[in-house]
Amino acid sequence: MMSDQARQLRSKVSMKQTKTIAIVSGKGGVGKTNVAVNLAIALSLQQKRVLIVDLDIGMANVGVVLGESARRSLMDCVKERTPLSAAITEVSNQLHFIHGGSGFTELVSFSEDDMTFMMSEMRFFYEYDFVLLDLGAGANDHTFDFISSADEAWLIVTPEPTSIMDGYAFVKLANRHANDLPIAVLVNRAVNGEEATETFERLELVSTKFLEQSLRFIGFLPDDPVVTRAVKAQQPFYLFDRNSDVSWRLDRITTTLTGVPIQERNFLDRLVSRFKRRTSSTR
């Protein structure tokens, strides 16, 4: 029923070929939000319309990194039956962001009316070229509804052994919850390309051996002192120094990304399906 409604709503809206990416990590402290925000900025400066949705409820740092504060959250709008567009904060003409809200974990108790309202409102997602979902570290039933409904997940890891282990834990969980979800790996804070490749290969080896889960390497961001200086200046590194090593590497990643054929626009249908399955299993 709700899935049919979502399809009808989508068919009535003139939509871009939107790609939805869940930005995830196995643990905190790997620079996930910094990657998500700078990726969004880089894409927007390539004249792509980008929406970044901050669903990291414990930290909610997207607004902090962008230097913007949200007046209303996604959860506020659902509770108040206010159009979700009211939660949009415009960073620029091409870049917008939404804060999920502290009540995000209440999604498990959403009524069918709540879900129908949220799905009908989320159709504006398809006005964007890219929707980036910044999820909290790790995952649970609530966040996996969103993660597994995205076109793909970008797993952020660092060369540290604990980060690789936690990254594998995420892949293992994803394999159980959504084994058809494409997972791409971005290695952050690598000394060089060799270390980044070795990090990816270690993660891919255990994922392939024990889970038969293939991963895709999308590149790396170097351990560049510019990032630290940008954080102290309270600016995204991509705007702080466009000529830095880390910005050049991000340019390579975004150029490759924008050259990849866009997948089918079925994020809302998958999300509704995930909610319905979980709701029925808890009754």
GROMACS .gro file of C-alpha atoms in nm:
model
  283
    1MET     CA    1   0.000   0.000   0.000
    2MET     CA    2   0.259   0.260   0.109
    3SER     CA    3   0.499   0.132  -0.157
    4ASP     CA    4   0.231   0.189  -0.425
    5GLN     CA    5   0.169   0.540  -0.292
    6ALA     CA    6   0.540   0.618  -0.310
    7ARG     CA    7   0.555   0.503  -0.674
    8GLN     CA    8   0.251   0.714  -0.766
    9LEU     CA    9   0.402   1.020  -0.598
   10ARG     CA   10   0.730   0.973  -0.779
   11SER     CA   11   0.556   0.937  -1.115
   12LYS     CA   12   0.388   1.277  -1.064
   13VAL     CA   13   0.711   1.461  -0.996
   14SER     CA   14   0.964   1.575  -1.255
   15MET     CA   15   1.280   1.431  -1.106
   16LYS     CA   16   1.651   1.433  -1.173
   17GLN     CA   17   1.843   1.108  -1.192
   18THR     CA   18   1.921   1.117  -0.822
   19LYS     CA   19   2.197   0.906  -0.671
   20THR     CA   20   2.162   0.834  -0.299
   21ILE     CA   21   2.480   0.754  -0.105
   22ALA     CA   22   2.492   0.648   0.260
   23ILE     CA   23   2.818   0.768   0.415
   24VAL     CA   24   2.901   0.521   0.695
   25SER     CA   25   3.182   0.402   0.919
   26GLY     CA   26   3.247   0.110   1.150
   27LYS     CA   27   3.348   0.339   1.435
   28GLY     CA   28   3.371   0.708   1.519
   29GLY     CA   29   3.677   0.924   1.475
   30VAL     CA   30   3.761   0.828   1.116
   31GLY     CA   31   3.656   1.161   0.964
   32LYS     CA   32   3.325   1.042   0.818
   33THR     CA   33   3.133   1.369   0.850
   34ASN     CA   34   3.431   1.569   0.724
   35VAL     CA   35   3.443   1.344   0.416
   36ALA     CA   36   3.066   1.374   0.364
   37VAL     CA   37   3.059   1.753   0.390
   38ASN     CA   38   3.360   1.812   0.166
   39LEU     CA   39   3.229   1.560  -0.088
   40ALA     CA   40   2.899   1.751  -0.093
   41ILE     CA   41   3.080   2.083  -0.142
   42ALA     CA   42   3.300   1.944  -0.420
   43LEU     CA   43   2.998   1.803  -0.604
   44SER     CA   44   2.807   2.129  -0.565
   45LEU     CA   45   3.100   2.321  -0.716
   46GLN     CA   46   3.075   2.088  -1.017
   47GLN     CA   47   2.726   2.239  -1.059
   48LYS     CA   48   2.550   1.937  -0.910
   49ARG     CA   49   2.252   1.996  -0.682
   50VAL     CA   50   2.336   1.822  -0.354
   51LEU     CA   51   2.136   1.752  -0.039
   52ILE     CA   52   2.318   1.624   0.267
   53VAL     CA   53   2.099   1.471   0.539
   54ASP     CA   54   2.257   1.462   0.885
   55LEU     CA   55   2.132   1.142   1.049
   56ASP     CA   56   2.420   1.116   1.298
   57ILE     CA   57   2.191   1.191   1.591
   58GLY     CA   58   2.452   1.162   1.862
   59MET     CA   59   2.687   1.414   1.703
   60ALA     CA   60   2.495   1.604   1.431
   61ASN     CA   61   2.814   1.775   1.312
   62VAL     CA   62   2.721   1.853   0.951
   63GLY     CA   63   2.591   2.197   1.042
   64VAL     CA   64   2.898   2.265   1.254
   65VAL     CA   65   3.139   2.178   0.970
   66LEU     CA   66   2.933   2.384   0.725
   67GLY     CA   67   2.907   2.674   0.968
   68GLU     CA   68   2.527   2.663   0.949
   69SER     CA   69   2.255   2.589   1.206
   70ALA     CA   70   1.924   2.420   1.127
   71ARG     CA   71   1.605   2.588   1.245
   72ARG     CA   72   1.391   2.276   1.210
   73SER     CA   73   1.468   1.904   1.178
   74LEU     CA   74   1.319   1.625   0.969
   75MET     CA   75   1.161   1.477   1.282
   76ASP     CA   76   1.011   1.815   1.379
   77CYS     CA   77   0.841   1.836   1.041
   78VAL     CA   78   0.697   1.484   1.065
   79LYS     CA   79   0.560   1.547   1.414
   80GLU     CA   80   0.418   1.887   1.319
   81ARG     CA   81   0.299   1.773   0.972
   82THR     CA   82   0.505   2.055   0.830
   83PRO     CA   83   0.647   2.017   0.476
   84LEU     CA   84   0.995   1.866   0.498
   85SER     CA   85   1.118   2.142   0.274
   86ALA     CA   86   1.084   2.367   0.580
   87ALA     CA   87   1.379   2.177   0.732
   88ILE     CA   88   1.613   2.266   0.445
   89THR     CA   89   1.904   2.494   0.521
   90GLU     CA   90   2.053   2.649   0.207
   91VAL     CA   91   2.430   2.662   0.221
   92SER     CA   92   2.443   2.776  -0.143
   93ASN     CA   93   2.220   2.754  -0.450
   94GLN     CA   94   2.359   2.408  -0.521
   95LEU     CA   95   2.409   2.274  -0.167
   96HIS     CA   96   2.140   2.219   0.097
   97PHE     CA   97   2.132   2.021   0.419
   98ILE     CA   98   1.875   1.878   0.661
   99HIS     CA   99   1.923   1.778   1.024
  100GLY     CA  100   1.749   1.450   1.107
  101GLY     CA  101   1.662   1.547   1.463
  102SER     CA  102   1.702   1.395   1.807
  103GLY     CA  103   1.380   1.193   1.768
  104PHE     CA  104   1.519   0.991   1.475
  105THR     CA  105   1.520   0.672   1.685
  106GLU     CA  106   1.143   0.713   1.723
  107LEU     CA  107   1.106   0.598   1.362
  108VAL     CA  108   1.050   0.247   1.494
  109SER     CA  109   0.720   0.363   1.644
  110PHE     CA  110   0.600   0.560   1.342
  111SER     CA  111   0.238   0.503   1.249
  112GLU     CA  112   0.135   0.429   0.891
  113ASP     CA  113   0.009   0.788   0.867
  114ASP     CA  114   0.351   0.914   0.981
  115MET     CA  115   0.523   0.701   0.720
  116THR     CA  116   0.283   0.801   0.443
  117PHE     CA  117   0.340   1.167   0.527
  118MET     CA  118   0.719   1.131   0.534
  119MET     CA  119   0.730   0.936   0.207
  120SER     CA  120   0.507   1.190   0.030
  121GLU     CA  121   0.727   1.471   0.155
  122MET     CA  122   1.056   1.300   0.068
  123ARG     CA  123   0.975   1.322  -0.301
  124PHE     CA  124   1.169   1.650  -0.310
  125PHE     CA  125   1.484   1.436  -0.270
  126TYR     CA  126   1.455   1.378  -0.642
  127GLU     CA  127   1.507   1.744  -0.720
  128TYR     CA  128   1.876   1.682  -0.642
  129ASP     CA  129   2.154   1.512  -0.836
  130PHE     CA  130   2.301   1.362  -0.518
  131VAL     CA  131   2.156   1.292  -0.175
  132LEU     CA  132   2.423   1.212   0.085
  133LEU     CA  133   2.306   1.046   0.407
  134ASP     CA  134   2.554   1.106   0.689
  135LEU     CA  135   2.488   0.817   0.929
  136GLY     CA  136   2.626   0.769   1.279
  137ALA     CA  137   2.918   0.535   1.339
  138GLY     CA  138   2.818   0.170   1.331
  139ALA     CA  139   2.459   0.076   1.249
  140ASN     CA  140   2.137  -0.051   1.401
  141ASP     CA  141   1.789  -0.145   1.284
  142HIS     CA  142   1.682   0.219   1.259
  143THR     CA  143   1.975   0.341   1.054
  144PHE     CA  144   1.986   0.032   0.833
  145ASP     CA  145   1.645   0.121   0.691
  146PHE     CA  146   1.816   0.424   0.539
  147ILE     CA  147   2.154   0.264   0.466
  148SER     CA  148   2.011  -0.033   0.277
  149SER     CA  149   1.768   0.189   0.084
  150ALA     CA  150   2.047   0.399  -0.066
  151ASP     CA  151   2.195   0.324  -0.408
  152GLU     CA  152   2.521   0.237  -0.233
  153ALA     CA  153   2.710   0.279   0.093
  154TRP     CA  154   3.048   0.450   0.116
  155LEU     CA  155   3.241   0.296   0.405
  156ILE     CA  156   3.503   0.532   0.548
  157VAL     CA  157   3.803   0.361   0.710
  158THR     CA  158   4.155   0.462   0.811
  159PRO     CA  159   4.473   0.248   0.793
  160GLU     CA  160   4.453   0.176   1.169
  161PRO     CA  161   4.394  -0.196   1.241
  162THR     CA  162   4.100  -0.115   1.470
  163SER     CA  163   3.933   0.084   1.193
  164ILE     CA  164   3.975  -0.205   0.950
  165MET     CA  165   3.826  -0.445   1.207
  166ASP     CA  166   3.532  -0.212   1.270
  167GLY     CA  167   3.489  -0.166   0.896
  168TYR     CA  168   3.465  -0.543   0.858
  169ALA     CA  169   3.204  -0.550   1.138
  170PHE     CA  170   2.995  -0.305   0.935
  171VAL     CA  171   3.031  -0.514   0.618
  172LYS     CA  172   2.927  -0.822   0.817
  173LEU     CA  173   2.617  -0.645   0.947
  174ALA     CA  174   2.532  -0.513   0.602
  175ASN     CA  175   2.575  -0.861   0.459
  176ARG     CA  176   2.311  -0.986   0.703
  177HIS     CA  177   2.065  -0.696   0.666
  178ALA     CA  178   2.105  -0.615   0.296
  179ASN     CA  179   2.336  -0.845   0.104
  180ASP     CA  180   2.252  -0.672  -0.226
  181LEU     CA  181   2.377  -0.333  -0.106
  182PRO     CA  182   2.686  -0.220  -0.303
  183ILE     CA  183   2.962  -0.114  -0.063
  184ALA     CA  184   3.243   0.116  -0.171
  185VAL     CA  185   3.545   0.188   0.047
  186LEU     CA  186   3.720   0.521   0.089
  187VAL     CA  187   4.042   0.515   0.289
  188ASN     CA  188   4.092   0.836   0.486
  189ARG     CA  189   4.416   0.972   0.635
  190ALA     CA  190   4.644   0.742   0.436
  191VAL     CA  191   5.013   0.832   0.408
  192ASN     CA  192   5.012   0.748   0.038
  193GLY     CA  193   4.837   0.542  -0.227
  194GLU     CA  194   5.030   0.228  -0.136
  195GLU     CA  195   4.908   0.239   0.225
  196ALA     CA  196   4.552   0.309   0.109
  197THR     CA  197   4.559   0.015  -0.133
  198GLU     CA  198   4.698  -0.218   0.134
  199THR     CA  199   4.426  -0.105   0.376
  200PHE     CA  200   4.153  -0.175   0.123
  201GLU     CA  201   4.301  -0.513   0.028
  202ARG     CA  202   4.311  -0.623   0.392
  203LEU     CA  203   3.945  -0.536   0.435
  204GLU     CA  204   3.845  -0.689   0.104
  205LEU     CA  205   4.036  -1.010   0.182
  206VAL     CA  206   3.841  -1.088   0.500
  207SER     CA  207   3.512  -0.971   0.347
  208THR     CA  208   3.556  -1.196   0.045
  209LYS     CA  209   3.687  -1.494   0.243
  210PHE     CA  210   3.433  -1.501   0.525
  211LEU     CA  211   3.129  -1.323   0.376
  212GLU     CA  212   3.174  -1.363   0.000
  213GLN     CA  213   3.110  -0.988  -0.007
  214SER     CA  214   3.289  -0.793  -0.280
  215LEU     CA  215   3.389  -0.433  -0.215
  216ARG     CA  216   3.481  -0.146  -0.446
  217PHE     CA  217   3.777   0.084  -0.385
  218ILE     CA  218   3.687   0.444  -0.471
  219GLY     CA  219   4.008   0.612  -0.365
  220PHE     CA  220   4.174   0.770  -0.066
  221LEU     CA  221   4.228   1.102   0.106
  222PRO     CA  222   4.580   1.168   0.238
  223ASP     CA  223   4.679   1.256   0.592
  224ASP     CA  224   4.719   1.621   0.497
  225PRO     CA  225   4.798   1.891   0.761
  226VAL     CA  226   4.566   2.121   0.566
  227VAL     CA  227   4.271   1.928   0.716
  228THR     CA  228   4.382   2.013   1.071
  229ARG     CA  229   4.435   2.379   0.978
  230ALA     CA  230   4.092   2.392   0.813
  231VAL     CA  231   3.925   2.245   1.122
  232LYS     CA  232   4.091   2.507   1.342
  233ALA     CA  233   3.974   2.776   1.100
  234GLN     CA  234   3.624   2.623   1.114
  235GLN     CA  235   3.614   2.575   0.738
  236PRO     CA  236   3.571   2.267   0.518
  237PHE     CA  237   3.916   2.178   0.383
  238TYR     CA  238   3.792   2.188   0.022
  239LEU     CA  239   3.714   2.558   0.059
  240PHE     CA  240   4.010   2.633   0.286
  241ASP     CA  241   4.267   2.524   0.028
  242ARG     CA  242   4.152   2.409  -0.315
  243ASN     CA  243   4.513   2.344  -0.421
  244SER     CA  244   4.598   2.112  -0.132
  245ASP     CA  245   4.683   1.745  -0.174
  246VAL     CA  246   4.364   1.635   0.000
  247SER     CA  247   4.145   1.860  -0.216
  248TRP     CA  248   4.312   1.730  -0.533
  249ARG     CA  249   4.244   1.373  -0.422
  250LEU     CA  250   3.880   1.457  -0.351
  251ASP     CA  251   3.853   1.610  -0.698
  252ARG     CA  252   3.961   1.276  -0.845
  253ILE     CA  253   3.696   1.092  -0.646
  254THR     CA  254   3.416   1.332  -0.741
  255THR     CA  255   3.516   1.337  -1.108
  256THR     CA  256   3.500   0.958  -1.116
  257LEU     CA  257   3.169   0.966  -0.931
  258THR     CA  258   3.001   1.210  -1.164
  259GLY     CA  259   3.115   1.002  -1.460
  260VAL     CA  260   2.945   0.686  -1.329
  261PRO     CA  261   2.601   0.609  -1.482
  262ILE     CA  262   2.326   0.695  -1.235
  263GLN     CA  263   2.122   0.405  -1.099
  264GLU     CA  264   1.746   0.368  -1.100
  265ARG     CA  265   1.551   0.610  -0.883
  266ASN     CA  266   1.398   0.369  -0.633
  267PHE     CA  267   1.525   0.490  -0.294
  268LEU     CA  268   1.176   0.562  -0.153
  269ASP     CA  269   1.035   0.226  -0.259
  270ARG     CA  270   1.321   0.041  -0.091
  271LEU     CA  271   1.292   0.253   0.222
  272VAL     CA  272   0.916   0.188   0.255
  273SER     CA  273   0.977  -0.183   0.206
  274ARG     CA  274   1.239  -0.186   0.481
  275PHE     CA  275   1.008  -0.007   0.727
  276LYS     CA  276   0.719  -0.239   0.650
  277ARG     CA  277   0.927  -0.554   0.701
  278ARG     CA  278   1.064  -0.433   1.033
  279THR     CA  279   0.725  -0.310   1.155
  280SER     CA  280   0.557  -0.642   1.076
  281SER     CA  281   0.835  -0.839   1.246
  282THR     CA  282   0.792  -0.647   1.574
  283ARG     CA  283   0.417  -0.696   1.601
   0.00000   0.00000   0.00000
